[in-house]
Coordinates of N, CA and C in Angstrom, one line a residue:
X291 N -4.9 -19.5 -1.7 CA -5.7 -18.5 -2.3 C -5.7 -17.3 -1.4
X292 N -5.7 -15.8 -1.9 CA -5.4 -14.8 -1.6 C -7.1 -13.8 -1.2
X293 N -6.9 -13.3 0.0 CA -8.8 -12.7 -0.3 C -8.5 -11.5 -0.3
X294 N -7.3 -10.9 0.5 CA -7.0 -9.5 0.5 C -5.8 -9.2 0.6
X295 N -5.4 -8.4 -0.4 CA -4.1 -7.7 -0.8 C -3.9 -6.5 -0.2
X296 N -2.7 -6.3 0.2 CA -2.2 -4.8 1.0 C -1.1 -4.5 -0.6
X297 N -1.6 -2.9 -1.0 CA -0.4 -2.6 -2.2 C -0.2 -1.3 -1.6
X298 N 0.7 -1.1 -0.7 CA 1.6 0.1 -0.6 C 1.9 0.3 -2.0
X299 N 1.8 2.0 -1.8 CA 2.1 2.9 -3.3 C 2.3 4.3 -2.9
X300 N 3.2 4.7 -4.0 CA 3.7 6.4 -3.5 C 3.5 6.7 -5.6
X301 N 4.3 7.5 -5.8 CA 3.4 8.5 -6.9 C 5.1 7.9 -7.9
X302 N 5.8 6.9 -7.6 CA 7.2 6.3 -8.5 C 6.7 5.7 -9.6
X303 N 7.2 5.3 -10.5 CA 7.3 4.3 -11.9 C 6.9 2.8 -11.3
X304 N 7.9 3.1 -10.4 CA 8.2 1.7 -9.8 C 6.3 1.3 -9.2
X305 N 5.9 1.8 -8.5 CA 4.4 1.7 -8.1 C 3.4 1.6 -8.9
X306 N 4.1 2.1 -10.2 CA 3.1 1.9 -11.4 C 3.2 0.2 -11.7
X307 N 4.2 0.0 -11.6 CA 4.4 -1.4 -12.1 C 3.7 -2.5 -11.1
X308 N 4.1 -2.0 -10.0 CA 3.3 -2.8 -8.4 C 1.8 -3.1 -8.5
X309 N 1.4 -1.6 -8.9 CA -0.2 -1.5 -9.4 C -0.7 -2.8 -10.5
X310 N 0.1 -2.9 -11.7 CA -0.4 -2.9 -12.6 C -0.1 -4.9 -12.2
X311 N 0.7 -5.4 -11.6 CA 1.1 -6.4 -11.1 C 0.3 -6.7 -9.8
X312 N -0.5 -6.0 -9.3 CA -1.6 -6.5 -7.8 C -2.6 -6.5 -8.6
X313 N -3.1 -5.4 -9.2 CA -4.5 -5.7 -9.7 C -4.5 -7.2 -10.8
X314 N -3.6 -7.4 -11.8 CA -3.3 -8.6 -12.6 C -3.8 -10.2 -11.1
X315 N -3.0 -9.9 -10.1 CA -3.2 -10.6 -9.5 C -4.4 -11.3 -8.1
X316 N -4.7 -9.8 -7.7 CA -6.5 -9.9 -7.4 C -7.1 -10.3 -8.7
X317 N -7.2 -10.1 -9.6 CA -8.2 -10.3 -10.4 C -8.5 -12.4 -10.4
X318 N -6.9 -12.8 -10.7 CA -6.9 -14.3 -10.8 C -6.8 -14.6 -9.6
X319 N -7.0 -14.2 -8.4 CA -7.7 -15.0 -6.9 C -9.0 -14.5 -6.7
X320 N -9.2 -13.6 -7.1 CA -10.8 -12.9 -7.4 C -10.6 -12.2 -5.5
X321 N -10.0 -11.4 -5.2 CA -8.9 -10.7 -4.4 C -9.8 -9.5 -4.3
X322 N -9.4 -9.0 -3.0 CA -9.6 -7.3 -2.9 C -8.5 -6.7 -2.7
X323 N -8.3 -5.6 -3.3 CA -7.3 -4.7 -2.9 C -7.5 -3.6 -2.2
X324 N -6.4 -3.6 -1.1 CA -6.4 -2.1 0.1 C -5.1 -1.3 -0.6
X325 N -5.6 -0.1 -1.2 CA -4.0 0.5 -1.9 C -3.9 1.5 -0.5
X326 N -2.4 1.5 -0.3 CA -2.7 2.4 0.7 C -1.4 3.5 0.3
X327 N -1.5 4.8 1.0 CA -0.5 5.7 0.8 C 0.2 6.3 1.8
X328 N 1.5 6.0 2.3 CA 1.8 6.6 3.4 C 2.5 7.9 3.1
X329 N 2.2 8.5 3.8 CA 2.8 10.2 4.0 C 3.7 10.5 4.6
X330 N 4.9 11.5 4.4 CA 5.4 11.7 5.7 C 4.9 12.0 6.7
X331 N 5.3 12.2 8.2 CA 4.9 13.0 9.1 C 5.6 14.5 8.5
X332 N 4.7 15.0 9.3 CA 4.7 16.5 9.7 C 6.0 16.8 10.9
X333 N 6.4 17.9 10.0 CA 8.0 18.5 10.6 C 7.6 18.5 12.0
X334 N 8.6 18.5 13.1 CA 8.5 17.9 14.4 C 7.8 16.7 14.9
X335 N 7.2 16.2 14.3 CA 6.3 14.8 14.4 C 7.3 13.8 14.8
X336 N 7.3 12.9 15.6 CA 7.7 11.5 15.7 C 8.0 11.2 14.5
X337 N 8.8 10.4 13.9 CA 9.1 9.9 12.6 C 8.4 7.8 13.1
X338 N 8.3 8.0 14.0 CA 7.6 6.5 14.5 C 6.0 6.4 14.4
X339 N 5.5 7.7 14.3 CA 4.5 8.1 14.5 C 3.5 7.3 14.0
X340 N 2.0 6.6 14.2 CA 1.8 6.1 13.1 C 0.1 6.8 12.9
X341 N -0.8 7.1 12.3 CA -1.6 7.3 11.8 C -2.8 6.5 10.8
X342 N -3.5 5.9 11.0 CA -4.6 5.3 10.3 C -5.6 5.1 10.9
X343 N -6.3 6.6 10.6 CA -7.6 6.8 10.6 C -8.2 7.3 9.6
X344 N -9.1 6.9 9.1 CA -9.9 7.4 7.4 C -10.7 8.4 7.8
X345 N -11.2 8.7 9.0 CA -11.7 10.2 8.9 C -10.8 11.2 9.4
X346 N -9.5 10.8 10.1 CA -8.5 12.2 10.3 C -7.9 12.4 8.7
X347 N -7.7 11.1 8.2 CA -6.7 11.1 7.1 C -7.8 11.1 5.5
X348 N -8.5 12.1 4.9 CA -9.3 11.4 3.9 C -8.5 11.1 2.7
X349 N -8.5 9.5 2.3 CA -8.1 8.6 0.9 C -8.4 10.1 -0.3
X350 N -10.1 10.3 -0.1 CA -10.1 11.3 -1.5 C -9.3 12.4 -1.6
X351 N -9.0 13.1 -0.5 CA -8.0 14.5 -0.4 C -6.1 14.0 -0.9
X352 N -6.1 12.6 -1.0 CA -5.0 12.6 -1.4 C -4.6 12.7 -2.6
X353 N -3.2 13.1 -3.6 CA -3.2 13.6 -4.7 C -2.3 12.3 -5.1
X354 N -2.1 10.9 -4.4 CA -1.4 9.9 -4.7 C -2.6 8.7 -5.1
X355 N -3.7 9.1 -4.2 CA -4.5 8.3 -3.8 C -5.6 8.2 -5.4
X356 N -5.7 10.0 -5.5 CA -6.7 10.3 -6.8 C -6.3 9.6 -7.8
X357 N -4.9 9.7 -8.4 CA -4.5 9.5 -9.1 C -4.7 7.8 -9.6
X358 N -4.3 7.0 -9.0 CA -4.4 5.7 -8.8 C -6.1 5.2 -8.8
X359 N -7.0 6.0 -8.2 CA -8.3 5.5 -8.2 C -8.4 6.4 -9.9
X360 N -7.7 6.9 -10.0 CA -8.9 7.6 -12.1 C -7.9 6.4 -12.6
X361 N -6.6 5.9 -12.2 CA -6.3 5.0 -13.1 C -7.0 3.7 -13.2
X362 N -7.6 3.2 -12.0 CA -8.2 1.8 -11.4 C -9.7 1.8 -12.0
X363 N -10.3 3.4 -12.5 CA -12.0 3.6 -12.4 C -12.4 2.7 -12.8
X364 N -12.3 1.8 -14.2 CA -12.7 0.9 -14.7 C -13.2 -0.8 -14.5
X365 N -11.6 -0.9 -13.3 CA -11.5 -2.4 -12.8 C -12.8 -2.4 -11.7
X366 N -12.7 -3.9 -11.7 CA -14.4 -4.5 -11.6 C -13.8 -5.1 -10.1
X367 N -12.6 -5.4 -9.7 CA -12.0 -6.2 -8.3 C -12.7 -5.1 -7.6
X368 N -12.6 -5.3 -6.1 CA -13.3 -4.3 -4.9 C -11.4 -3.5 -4.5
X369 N -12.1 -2.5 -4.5 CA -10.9 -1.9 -3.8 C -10.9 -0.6 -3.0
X370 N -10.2 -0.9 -2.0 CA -10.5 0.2 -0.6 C -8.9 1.2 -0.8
X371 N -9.1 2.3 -0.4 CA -8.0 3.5 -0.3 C -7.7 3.9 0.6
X372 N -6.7 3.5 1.7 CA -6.6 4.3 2.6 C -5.2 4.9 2.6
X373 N -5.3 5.7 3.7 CA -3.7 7.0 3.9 C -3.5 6.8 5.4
X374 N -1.9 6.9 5.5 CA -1.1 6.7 6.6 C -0.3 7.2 6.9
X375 N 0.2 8.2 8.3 CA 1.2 8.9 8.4 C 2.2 8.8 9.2
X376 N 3.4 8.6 9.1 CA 4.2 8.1 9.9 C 5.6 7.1 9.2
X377 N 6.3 6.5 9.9 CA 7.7 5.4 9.3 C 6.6 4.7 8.3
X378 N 6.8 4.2 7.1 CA 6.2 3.6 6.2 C 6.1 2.2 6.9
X379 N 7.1 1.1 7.2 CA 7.7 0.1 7.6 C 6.2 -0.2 8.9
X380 N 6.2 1.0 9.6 CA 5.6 0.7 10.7 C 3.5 0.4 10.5
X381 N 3.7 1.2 9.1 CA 2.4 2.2 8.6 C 1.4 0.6 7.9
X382 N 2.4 0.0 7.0 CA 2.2 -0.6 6.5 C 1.8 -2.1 7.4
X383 N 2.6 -2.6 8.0 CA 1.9 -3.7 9.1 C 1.0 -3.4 9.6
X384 N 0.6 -2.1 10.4 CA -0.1 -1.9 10.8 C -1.5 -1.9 10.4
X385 N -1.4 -1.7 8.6 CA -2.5 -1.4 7.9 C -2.8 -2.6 7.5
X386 N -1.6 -3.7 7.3 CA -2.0 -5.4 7.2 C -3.1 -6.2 7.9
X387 N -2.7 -5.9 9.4 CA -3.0 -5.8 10.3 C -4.8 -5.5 10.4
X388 N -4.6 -4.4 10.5 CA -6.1 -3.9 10.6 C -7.2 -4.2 9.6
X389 N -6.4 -4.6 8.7 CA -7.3 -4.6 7.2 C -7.4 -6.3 7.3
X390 N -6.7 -6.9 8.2 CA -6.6 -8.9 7.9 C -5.9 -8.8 6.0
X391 N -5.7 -8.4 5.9 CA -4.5 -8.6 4.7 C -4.4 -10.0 4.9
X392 N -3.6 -10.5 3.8 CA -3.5 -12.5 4.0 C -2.1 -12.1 2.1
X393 N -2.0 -11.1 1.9 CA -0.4 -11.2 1.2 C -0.2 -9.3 1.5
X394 N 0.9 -9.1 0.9 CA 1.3 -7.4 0.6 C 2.3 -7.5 -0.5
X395 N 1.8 -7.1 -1.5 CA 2.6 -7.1 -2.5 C 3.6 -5.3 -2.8
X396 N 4.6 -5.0 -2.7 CA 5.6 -4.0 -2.6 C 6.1 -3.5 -3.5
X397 N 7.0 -2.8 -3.4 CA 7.8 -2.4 -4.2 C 9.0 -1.9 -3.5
X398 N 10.5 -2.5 -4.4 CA 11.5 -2.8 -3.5 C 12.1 -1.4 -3.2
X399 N 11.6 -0.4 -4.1 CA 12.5 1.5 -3.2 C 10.7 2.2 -4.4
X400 N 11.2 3.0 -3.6 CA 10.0 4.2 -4.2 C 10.1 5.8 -4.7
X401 N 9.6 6.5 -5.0 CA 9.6 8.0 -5.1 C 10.4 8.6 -3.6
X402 N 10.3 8.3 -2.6 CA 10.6 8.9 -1.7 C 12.3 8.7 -1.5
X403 N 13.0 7.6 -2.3 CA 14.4 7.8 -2.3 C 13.9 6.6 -1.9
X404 N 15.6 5.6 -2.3 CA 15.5 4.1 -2.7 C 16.0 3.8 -0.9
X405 N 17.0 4.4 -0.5 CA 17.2 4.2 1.0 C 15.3 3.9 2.3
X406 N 14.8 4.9 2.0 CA 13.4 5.2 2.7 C 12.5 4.1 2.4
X407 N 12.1 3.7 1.2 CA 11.3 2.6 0.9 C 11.9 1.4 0.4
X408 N 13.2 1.0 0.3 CA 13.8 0.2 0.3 C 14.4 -0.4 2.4
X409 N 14.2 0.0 2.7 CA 13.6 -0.3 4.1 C 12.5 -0.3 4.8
X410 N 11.5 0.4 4.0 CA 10.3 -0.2 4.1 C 10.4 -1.8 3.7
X411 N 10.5 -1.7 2.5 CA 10.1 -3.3 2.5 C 11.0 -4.3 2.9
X412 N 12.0 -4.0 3.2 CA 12.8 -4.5 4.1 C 12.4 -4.9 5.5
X413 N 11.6 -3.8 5.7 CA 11.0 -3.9 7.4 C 10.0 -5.0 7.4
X414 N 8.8 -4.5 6.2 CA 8.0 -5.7 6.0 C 8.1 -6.8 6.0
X415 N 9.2 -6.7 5.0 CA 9.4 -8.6 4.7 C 10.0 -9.3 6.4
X416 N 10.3 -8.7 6.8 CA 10.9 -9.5 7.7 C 9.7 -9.2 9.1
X417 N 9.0 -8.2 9.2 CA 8.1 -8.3 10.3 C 6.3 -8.4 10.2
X418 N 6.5 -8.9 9.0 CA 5.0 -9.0 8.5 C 4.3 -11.0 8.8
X419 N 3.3 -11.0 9.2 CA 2.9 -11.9 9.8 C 2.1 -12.6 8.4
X420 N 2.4 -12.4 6.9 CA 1.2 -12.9 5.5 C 2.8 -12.7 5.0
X421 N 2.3 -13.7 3.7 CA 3.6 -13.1 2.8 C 4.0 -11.7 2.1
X422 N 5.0 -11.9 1.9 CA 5.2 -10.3 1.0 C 6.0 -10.5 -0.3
X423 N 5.4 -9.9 -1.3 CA 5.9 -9.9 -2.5 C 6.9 -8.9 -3.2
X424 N 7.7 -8.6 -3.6 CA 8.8 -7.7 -3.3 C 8.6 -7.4 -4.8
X425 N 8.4 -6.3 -5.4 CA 8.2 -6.1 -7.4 C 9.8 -5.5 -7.5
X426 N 10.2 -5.4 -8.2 CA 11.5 -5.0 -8.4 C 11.4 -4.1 -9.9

């Protein structure tokens, strides 16, 4: 049994589906979900860089983040928003990590180009310490 979900999401089709397939799935482990949104870095930034802090980074100021919480308003599961800046791959353990996640359900390429988040989850599946679930 599952207590907390990590669902990386960016603003793709493909995330819609991720969504609509985590929440289905917290609901029948009775689950919380962490949706998180990684950003790029900022031009000259480290592309390693990583970022997660909720009061440098605010969930509500995000326009990936808003969106996703007016779509969720109604569901009854607990669910936390955070934002991340930096290599996604790196963004996302990290956020497993800090959050005690125990699965991360994905999505296999995203809005950002299928090369970028198709190594994300590539990265994950192989350096993530909980399972990972790969949506296709």
């Amino acid at each position: 049994m599952y207590n907390k979900i990590l669902v990386p999401i960016d603003n793709s089709i493909l995330s819609s589906k991720v969504l609509l397939n985590a929440v289905r799935f917290a609901k029948d482990q009775k689950a919380e979900l962490v949706i998180l949104n990684v950003e790029e870095p900022k031009a000259g930034a480290f592309s390693t860089a990583i970022i997660y802090n909720q009061e440098s980074m605010n969930a509500d100021d995000n326009p990936v983040i808003k969106e996703v919480k007016a779509k969720l308003a109604n569901e009854t599961i607990p669910i936390q928003y955070k934002v991340a800046a930096g290599n996604a791959g790196d963004c996302i353990i990290t956020a497993s990590e800090t959050e005690r996640c125990d699965l991360i359900i994905i999505g296999s390429h995203g809005f950002t180009g299928l090369s970028r988040l198709f190594a994300a989850s590539n990265s994950v599946a192989d350096r993530a310490d909980v399972p990972v679930l790969i949506i296709k």
